[in-house]
Coordinates of C-alpha atoms in Angstrom, one line a residue:
Chain N
M1 CA -26.8 -7.0 6.8
A2 CA -30.1 -8.7 6.4
D3 CA -32.2 -5.7 5.3
R4 CA -29.9 -4.2 2.9
R5 CA -27.3 -5.4 0.2
P6 CA -23.7 -5.7 1.7
R7 CA -21.8 -2.5 0.8
V8 CA -18.5 -3.1 -1.0
Y9 CA -15.9 -0.7 -1.4
L10 CA -14.2 -1.0 -4.8
A11 CA -10.6 -0.2 -4.4
G12 CA -8.1 -0.1 -7.2
P13 CA -6.0 2.1 -9.6
D14 CA -9.3 2.1 -11.8
V15 CA -9.7 5.7 -10.6
F16 CA -6.5 6.5 -12.8
Y17 CA -7.7 4.6 -15.9
P18 CA -8.8 6.5 -18.9
D19 CA -12.5 5.4 -18.6
A20 CA -12.8 5.4 -14.8
P21 CA -16.6 6.3 -14.7
A22 CA -17.4 3.7 -17.3
I23 CA -15.6 1.0 -15.3
A24 CA -17.2 2.2 -12.0
A25 CA -20.6 1.8 -13.8
R26 CA -19.7 -1.7 -15.1
K27 CA -18.4 -2.8 -11.7
R28 CA -21.4 -1.6 -9.9
E29 CA -23.7 -3.5 -12.3
I30 CA -21.7 -6.8 -11.8
C31 CA -21.9 -6.2 -8.0
A32 CA -25.7 -5.9 -8.2
R33 CA -25.9 -9.2 -10.0
Y34 CA -24.3 -10.8 -6.9
G35 CA -26.5 -8.9 -4.5
L36 CA -23.8 -6.5 -3.6
E37 CA -23.9 -2.7 -3.5
G38 CA -20.5 -1.5 -5.1
C39 CA -19.3 1.7 -3.8
F40 CA -16.6 3.4 -6.0
P41 CA -14.2 6.0 -4.7
L42 CA -15.4 8.5 -7.3
D43 CA -19.1 8.2 -6.0
N44 CA -18.3 10.5 -3.1
V45 CA -16.5 13.0 -5.1
V46 CA -16.6 16.4 -3.7
A47 CA -16.0 19.6 -5.6
L48 CA -12.3 19.8 -6.3
D49 CA -12.2 23.6 -6.3
A50 CA -10.1 24.2 -3.1
P51 CA -7.4 26.9 -3.3
T52 CA -4.6 24.4 -3.3
P53 CA -4.0 20.9 -4.7
A54 CA -3.3 19.5 -1.2
E55 CA -6.6 20.7 0.0
N56 CA -8.3 18.9 -2.9
A57 CA -6.3 15.8 -2.0
F58 CA -7.7 16.0 1.5
R59 CA -11.1 16.3 0.3
I60 CA -10.6 13.0 -1.7
N61 CA -9.0 11.4 1.1
D62 CA -11.7 12.3 3.7
A63 CA -14.5 11.1 1.2
N64 CA -12.7 7.7 0.7
I65 CA -12.2 7.2 4.4
E66 CA -15.8 8.0 5.1
L67 CA -17.0 5.6 2.3
M68 CA -14.7 2.8 3.5
N69 CA -16.2 3.3 7.1
S70 CA -19.7 2.8 5.6
C71 CA -18.8 -0.4 3.8
D72 CA -18.9 -4.0 5.0
A73 CA -16.1 -5.2 2.8
I74 CA -13.7 -4.5 0.1
I75 CA -12.8 -5.8 -3.4
A76 CA -9.3 -4.6 -4.2
N77 CA -7.8 -4.6 -7.8
M78 CA -4.3 -5.8 -7.2
T79 CA -3.3 -5.7 -10.8
P80 CA 0.3 -4.3 -11.0
F81 CA 0.4 -0.5 -11.4
R82 CA 3.5 1.3 -12.5
G83 CA 5.9 -1.4 -11.7
P84 CA 5.8 -5.0 -10.5
G85 CA 3.7 -4.3 -7.4
M86 CA 0.0 -3.2 -6.9
D87 CA -1.2 0.5 -6.3
G88 CA 0.0 1.8 -3.0
G89 CA -3.3 3.6 -2.3
T90 CA -5.1 0.3 -2.8
A91 CA -2.7 -1.4 -0.4
F92 CA -3.4 1.3 2.2
E93 CA -7.2 0.7 1.8
M94 CA -6.8 -3.1 2.2
G95 CA -4.9 -2.4 5.4
Y96 CA -7.4 0.1 6.7
M97 CA -10.2 -2.4 6.1
R98 CA -8.3 -5.3 7.5
A99 CA -7.9 -3.4 10.9
Q100 CA -11.6 -2.9 10.8
G101 CA -12.1 -6.5 10.7
K102 CA -13.9 -6.4 7.3
V103 CA -13.6 -9.0 4.6
I104 CA -11.0 -8.3 1.8
V105 CA -11.2 -10.0 -1.6
G106 CA -8.2 -9.0 -3.8
Y107 CA -8.0 -9.8 -7.5
T108 CA -5.4 -9.4 -10.1
N109 CA -5.5 -9.5 -14.0
D110 CA -1.9 -10.5 -14.0
G111 CA -1.6 -14.4 -13.6
R112 CA 2.3 -14.1 -12.7
E113 CA 3.4 -14.4 -9.0
Y114 CA 4.9 -11.3 -7.6
A115 CA 8.5 -12.8 -7.6
V116 CA 8.2 -13.7 -11.4
R117 CA 7.0 -10.1 -12.1
V118 CA 10.0 -8.6 -10.4
K119 CA 12.4 -10.9 -12.1
N120 CA 10.8 -10.1 -15.4
T121 CA 11.2 -6.4 -14.9
S122 CA 14.7 -6.4 -13.2
R123 CA 17.9 -5.4 -15.0
A124 CA 19.7 -8.0 -13.2
I125 CA 19.2 -10.7 -10.5
R126 CA 21.7 -12.1 -8.2
A127 CA 21.4 -15.2 -5.9
R128 CA 21.5 -14.2 -2.3
G129 CA 22.1 -17.6 -0.7
N130 CA 19.4 -20.0 0.9
G131 CA 17.5 -20.0 -2.3
T132 CA 16.7 -16.2 -2.4
F133 CA 17.3 -13.6 -5.1
E134 CA 17.9 -9.8 -5.0
D135 CA 17.4 -7.3 -7.9
Q136 CA 19.9 -5.0 -9.4
D137 CA 19.6 -2.7 -6.5
G138 CA 20.4 -5.3 -3.9
L139 CA 16.6 -5.5 -2.9
L140 CA 15.5 -9.0 -1.8
I141 CA 12.8 -10.4 -4.1
E142 CA 10.1 -11.6 -1.9
D143 CA 9.1 -15.0 -3.1
F144 CA 6.3 -16.9 -1.2
G145 CA 4.3 -17.9 -4.5
L146 CA 1.9 -15.0 -3.8
A147 CA 0.2 -12.5 -6.0
D148 CA 1.9 -9.5 -4.2
N149 CA 3.6 -8.5 -0.9
L150 CA 2.6 -10.9 1.8
M151 CA 0.8 -8.2 3.9
M152 CA -1.8 -7.9 1.3
H153 CA -2.2 -11.4 0.2
C154 CA -2.1 -13.0 3.6
G155 CA -4.1 -10.1 4.9
A156 CA -7.1 -10.9 2.4
M157 CA -6.9 -14.5 3.4
R158 CA -6.9 -13.8 7.1
S159 CA -9.7 -11.4 6.7
G160 CA -11.9 -14.3 5.6
G161 CA -11.5 -13.3 2.0
D162 CA -9.3 -14.4 -0.7
V163 CA -7.2 -13.4 -3.7
V164 CA -8.5 -14.2 -7.2
V165 CA -5.9 -14.6 -9.8
G166 CA -7.0 -13.9 -13.3
N167 CA -4.9 -13.9 -16.4
A168 CA -6.1 -11.2 -18.9
G169 CA -3.1 -10.6 -21.2
A170 CA -1.4 -7.3 -21.6
L171 CA -4.1 -5.6 -23.9
E172 CA -7.0 -6.3 -21.4
L173 CA -4.9 -5.7 -18.2
Q174 CA -7.0 -2.7 -17.4
T175 CA -10.3 -3.5 -18.9
S176 CA -10.9 -7.2 -18.0
L177 CA -13.5 -7.6 -15.3
E178 CA -13.5 -11.4 -15.4
A179 CA -11.3 -11.8 -12.2
F180 CA -13.3 -9.1 -10.6
E181 CA -16.6 -10.9 -11.3
H182 CA -15.1 -14.0 -9.7
A183 CA -14.2 -11.9 -6.8
C184 CA -17.8 -10.7 -6.5
A185 CA -19.2 -14.2 -6.5
L186 CA -16.7 -15.2 -4.0
L187 CA -17.4 -12.4 -1.7
A188 CA -21.2 -12.8 -2.0
E189 CA -20.7 -16.4 -1.0
K190 CA -18.4 -15.5 2.0
L191 CA -20.7 -12.9 3.2
R192 CA -23.7 -15.4 3.1
A193 CA -21.6 -18.0 5.1
Chain R
M1 CA 2.1 5.8 27.7
A2 CA 3.3 7.4 31.0
D3 CA 5.3 4.5 32.4
R4 CA 7.0 3.2 29.2
R5 CA 8.6 4.6 26.1
P6 CA 6.1 4.8 23.2
R7 CA 6.5 1.6 20.9
V8 CA 6.9 2.6 17.3
Y9 CA 6.4 0.1 14.4
L10 CA 9.3 0.9 12.0
A11 CA 7.6 0.1 8.6
G12 CA 9.5 0.2 5.3
P13 CA 11.1 -1.9 2.5
D14 CA 14.2 -2.0 4.7
V15 CA 13.4 -5.5 5.3
F16 CA 14.4 -6.1 1.8
Y17 CA 17.7 -4.2 2.0
P18 CA 21.0 -6.0 1.8
D19 CA 21.9 -5.0 5.3
A20 CA 18.3 -5.1 6.9
P21 CA 19.6 -6.2 10.5
A22 CA 22.2 -3.4 10.5
I23 CA 19.5 -0.9 9.4
A24 CA 17.2 -2.2 12.1
A25 CA 19.8 -1.8 14.9
R26 CA 20.7 1.8 13.8
K27 CA 16.9 2.7 13.6
R28 CA 16.3 1.3 17.1
E29 CA 19.3 3.4 18.4
I30 CA 18.0 6.6 16.8
C31 CA 14.6 5.9 18.3
A32 CA 15.9 5.4 21.7
R33 CA 17.7 8.8 21.5
Y34 CA 14.3 10.3 21.2
G35 CA 12.6 8.3 23.9
L36 CA 11.0 5.9 21.5
E37 CA 11.2 2.1 21.4
G38 CA 11.7 1.1 17.9
C39 CA 10.1 -2.1 16.8
F40 CA 11.3 -3.6 13.5
P41 CA 9.3 -6.3 11.6
L42 CA 12.2 -8.6 11.8
D43 CA 12.0 -8.5 15.7
N44 CA 9.2 -10.9 15.7
V45 CA 10.6 -13.3 13.2
V46 CA 9.5 -16.7 13.8
A47 CA 11.2 -19.9 12.4
L48 CA 10.7 -19.9 8.8
D49 CA 10.6 -23.7 8.5
A50 CA 7.0 -24.3 7.5
P51 CA 6.4 -26.9 4.9
T52 CA 5.3 -24.3 2.2
P53 CA 6.5 -20.8 1.4
A54 CA 2.9 -19.6 1.8
E55 CA 2.8 -20.8 5.4
N56 CA 6.0 -19.0 6.0
A57 CA 4.4 -16.0 4.6
F58 CA 1.5 -16.3 7.0
R59 CA 3.9 -16.4 10.0
I60 CA 5.5 -13.3 9.0
N61 CA 2.1 -11.6 8.3
D62 CA 0.7 -12.6 11.7
A63 CA 3.9 -11.5 13.5
N64 CA 3.7 -8.2 11.9
I65 CA 0.1 -7.7 12.6
E66 CA 0.8 -8.6 16.4
L67 CA 3.6 -6.1 16.5
M68 CA 1.5 -3.4 14.9
N69 CA -1.2 -4.1 17.4
S70 CA 1.3 -3.7 20.3
C71 CA 2.7 -0.3 19.0
D72 CA 1.4 3.2 19.6
A73 CA 2.7 4.8 16.3
I74 CA 4.3 4.0 13.1
I75 CA 7.2 5.5 11.3
A76 CA 6.9 4.6 7.6
N77 CA 9.7 4.5 5.0
M78 CA 8.0 5.9 2.0
T79 CA 11.1 6.0 -0.2
P80 CA 10.2 4.7 -3.7
F81 CA 10.5 1.0 -4.3
R82 CA 10.7 -0.7 -7.6
G83 CA 9.0 2.2 -9.4
P84 CA 7.9 5.6 -8.8
G85 CA 5.6 4.7 -5.7
M86 CA 6.4 3.5 -2.2
D87 CA 6.4 -0.1 -1.1
G88 CA 2.9 -1.6 -1.0
G89 CA 3.4 -3.6 2.1
T90 CA 4.4 -0.4 4.0
A91 CA 1.3 1.4 2.5
F92 CA -1.0 -1.5 3.9
E93 CA 0.8 -1.1 7.2
M94 CA 0.1 2.7 7.2
G95 CA -3.6 2.1 6.5
Y96 CA -3.8 -0.5 9.2
M97 CA -2.4 1.9 11.8
R98 CA -4.6 4.7 10.5
A99 CA -7.8 2.6 11.2
Q100 CA -6.6 2.1 14.7
G101 CA -6.3 5.7 15.3
K102 CA -2.5 5.7 15.7
V103 CA -0.2 8.5 14.7
I104 CA 1.5 7.9 11.4
V105 CA 4.8 9.7 10.5
G106 CA 6.1 8.9 7.0
Y107 CA 9.5 9.9 5.5
T108 CA 11.1 9.6 2.2
N109 CA 14.8 10.0 1.0
D110 CA 13.6 11.0 -2.4
G111 CA 12.8 14.7 -2.4
R112 CA 10.7 14.8 -5.6
E113 CA 7.0 14.9 -5.5
Y114 CA 5.3 11.7 -6.8
A115 CA 4.0 13.2 -10.0
V116 CA 7.7 14.4 -10.9
R117 CA 8.9 10.8 -10.3
V118 CA 6.2 9.4 -12.5
K119 CA 6.9 11.8 -15.2
N120 CA 10.6 11.0 -15.0
T121 CA 10.1 7.4 -15.4
S122 CA 7.3 7.4 -17.9
R123 CA 8.2 6.4 -21.6
A124 CA 5.8 9.3 -22.7
I125 CA 3.2 11.6 -21.1
R126 CA 0.2 13.2 -22.6
A127 CA -1.9 16.0 -21.5
R128 CA -5.4 14.8 -20.5
G129 CA -7.0 18.3 -20.1
N130 CA -7.9 20.5 -17.2
G131 CA -4.2 20.5 -16.4
T132 CA -3.7 16.8 -15.8
F133 CA -1.3 14.3 -17.5
E134 CA -1.4 10.5 -18.2
D135 CA 1.5 8.3 -18.6
Q136 CA 2.2 5.9 -21.7
D137 CA -0.5 3.5 -20.4
G138 CA -3.2 6.1 -20.3
L139 CA -3.0 6.1 -16.5
L140 CA -3.7 9.5 -14.8
I141 CA -0.6 11.0 -13.1
E142 CA -1.9 12.0 -9.6
D143 CA -0.5 15.4 -9.0
F144 CA -1.4 17.2 -5.7
G145 CA 2.2 18.1 -4.7
L146 CA 2.5 15.2 -2.3
A147 CA 5.2 12.7 -1.7
D148 CA 3.0 9.8 -2.8
N149 CA -0.5 8.7 -3.2
L150 CA -2.9 10.9 -1.4
M151 CA -4.3 8.1 0.8
M152 CA -0.8 7.7 2.5
H153 CA 0.2 11.3 2.6
C154 CA -3.0 12.8 3.7
G155 CA -3.6 9.8 6.0
A156 CA -0.3 10.6 7.8
M157 CA -1.3 14.2 8.2
R158 CA -4.9 13.3 9.2
S159 CA -3.6 10.8 11.8
G160 CA -1.9 13.7 13.7
G161 CA 1.5 12.9 12.1
D162 CA 3.3 14.3 9.1
V163 CA 5.5 13.4 6.1
V164 CA 9.2 14.3 6.3
V165 CA 10.8 14.7 2.8
G166 CA 14.5 14.3 2.7
N167 CA 16.8 14.4 -0.3
A168 CA 19.4 11.8 0.0
G169 CA 20.8 11.4 -3.6
A170 CA 20.8 8.1 -5.5
L171 CA 23.6 6.5 -3.7
E172 CA 22.3 7.0 -0.2
L173 CA 18.6 6.3 -1.1
Q174 CA 18.6 3.2 1.0
T175 CA 21.1 4.0 3.6
S176 CA 20.5 7.6 4.8
L177 CA 18.7 7.9 8.1
E178 CA 18.7 11.6 8.1
A179 CA 15.0 12.0 7.3
F180 CA 14.2 9.0 9.5
E181 CA 15.8 10.9 12.3
H182 CA 13.7 14.1 11.7
A183 CA 10.8 11.6 11.6
C184 CA 11.7 10.3 15.2
A185 CA 12.1 13.9 16.6
L186 CA 8.7 14.9 15.0
L187 CA 6.9 11.8 16.3
A188 CA 8.4 12.3 19.9
E189 CA 7.1 15.9 19.8
K190 CA 3.7 14.8 18.6
L191 CA 3.4 12.1 21.2
R192 CA 4.5 14.4 24.0
A193 CA 1.7 17.1 23.0

């Protein structure tokens, strides 16, 4: 890592946002300010002209896997996506990088703990005994004071990284890059250490 | 793998179900019928008596990572969890095992494609052009005819595994083990090949 900037895979549901290319450009720019080379999943986009949708999906999958293999670290957008939890594809990528021993820094624009978000979006909650709660479907509400499921939050910590918890407000949930910038600063520092 | 049964990590939101230990026992039993040793995350449970919730979370995380490292393959419950997508912790584990080159077989008890589930649960959908749609928050609805995000579905396929799509009906979404049993049969066959 001495001769080149560390390459950072920029995971997140950002690829589904209305202005994904603009967000990619801003993220790359912020990365550069911290001496990092930001690699966005869309960078590797291949022609999506395969005969079937599934074949196009494989092309994207293969490109993302190759991009992750070429990166030294990952910054993962853990902001809730279509429910109280983070985007599953991003969680997959955190796990993938974790197994490769790479540093993971997660960030979220939602300042609430996972358990609070679940309680806020549940139609009903019930006490399960020994201080735990379940939602209307009888599903245990994981409550360790973390930003999301413990595999992701603890996984980031154990990787030598961290989780940056921002608090962007509903209108800026998709657009704020404040927590992302903190994540870049933190990652740059960790990679220098 | 000649002298012992292949060890299979049984990932899923099952740990949050009301009857998790009973489900674990049934899953292990089905695995055994197919010559597999089912390893359930709760198997490794350590005392959760740490001074802080976060420390307990780390104990579970470390136990799950250790258990995954000791397994040859993973069967992942991809049934939707608190929204249209699968459980994020399970997605993390699929990514983790994928990076280790282990075989992944996913299954879901919900027969609908991911895009259909998102459309069913969206308050509004809008055409985005070139045949794609976005939900009420402007988020692209990924639509490749797959069971979930392409990283998980294609990841399972690329690992030498597959995704078994069941169709259990709302009342049995958590309890049916029909698709799980197919996943066991399929995995046993793939591991013999």
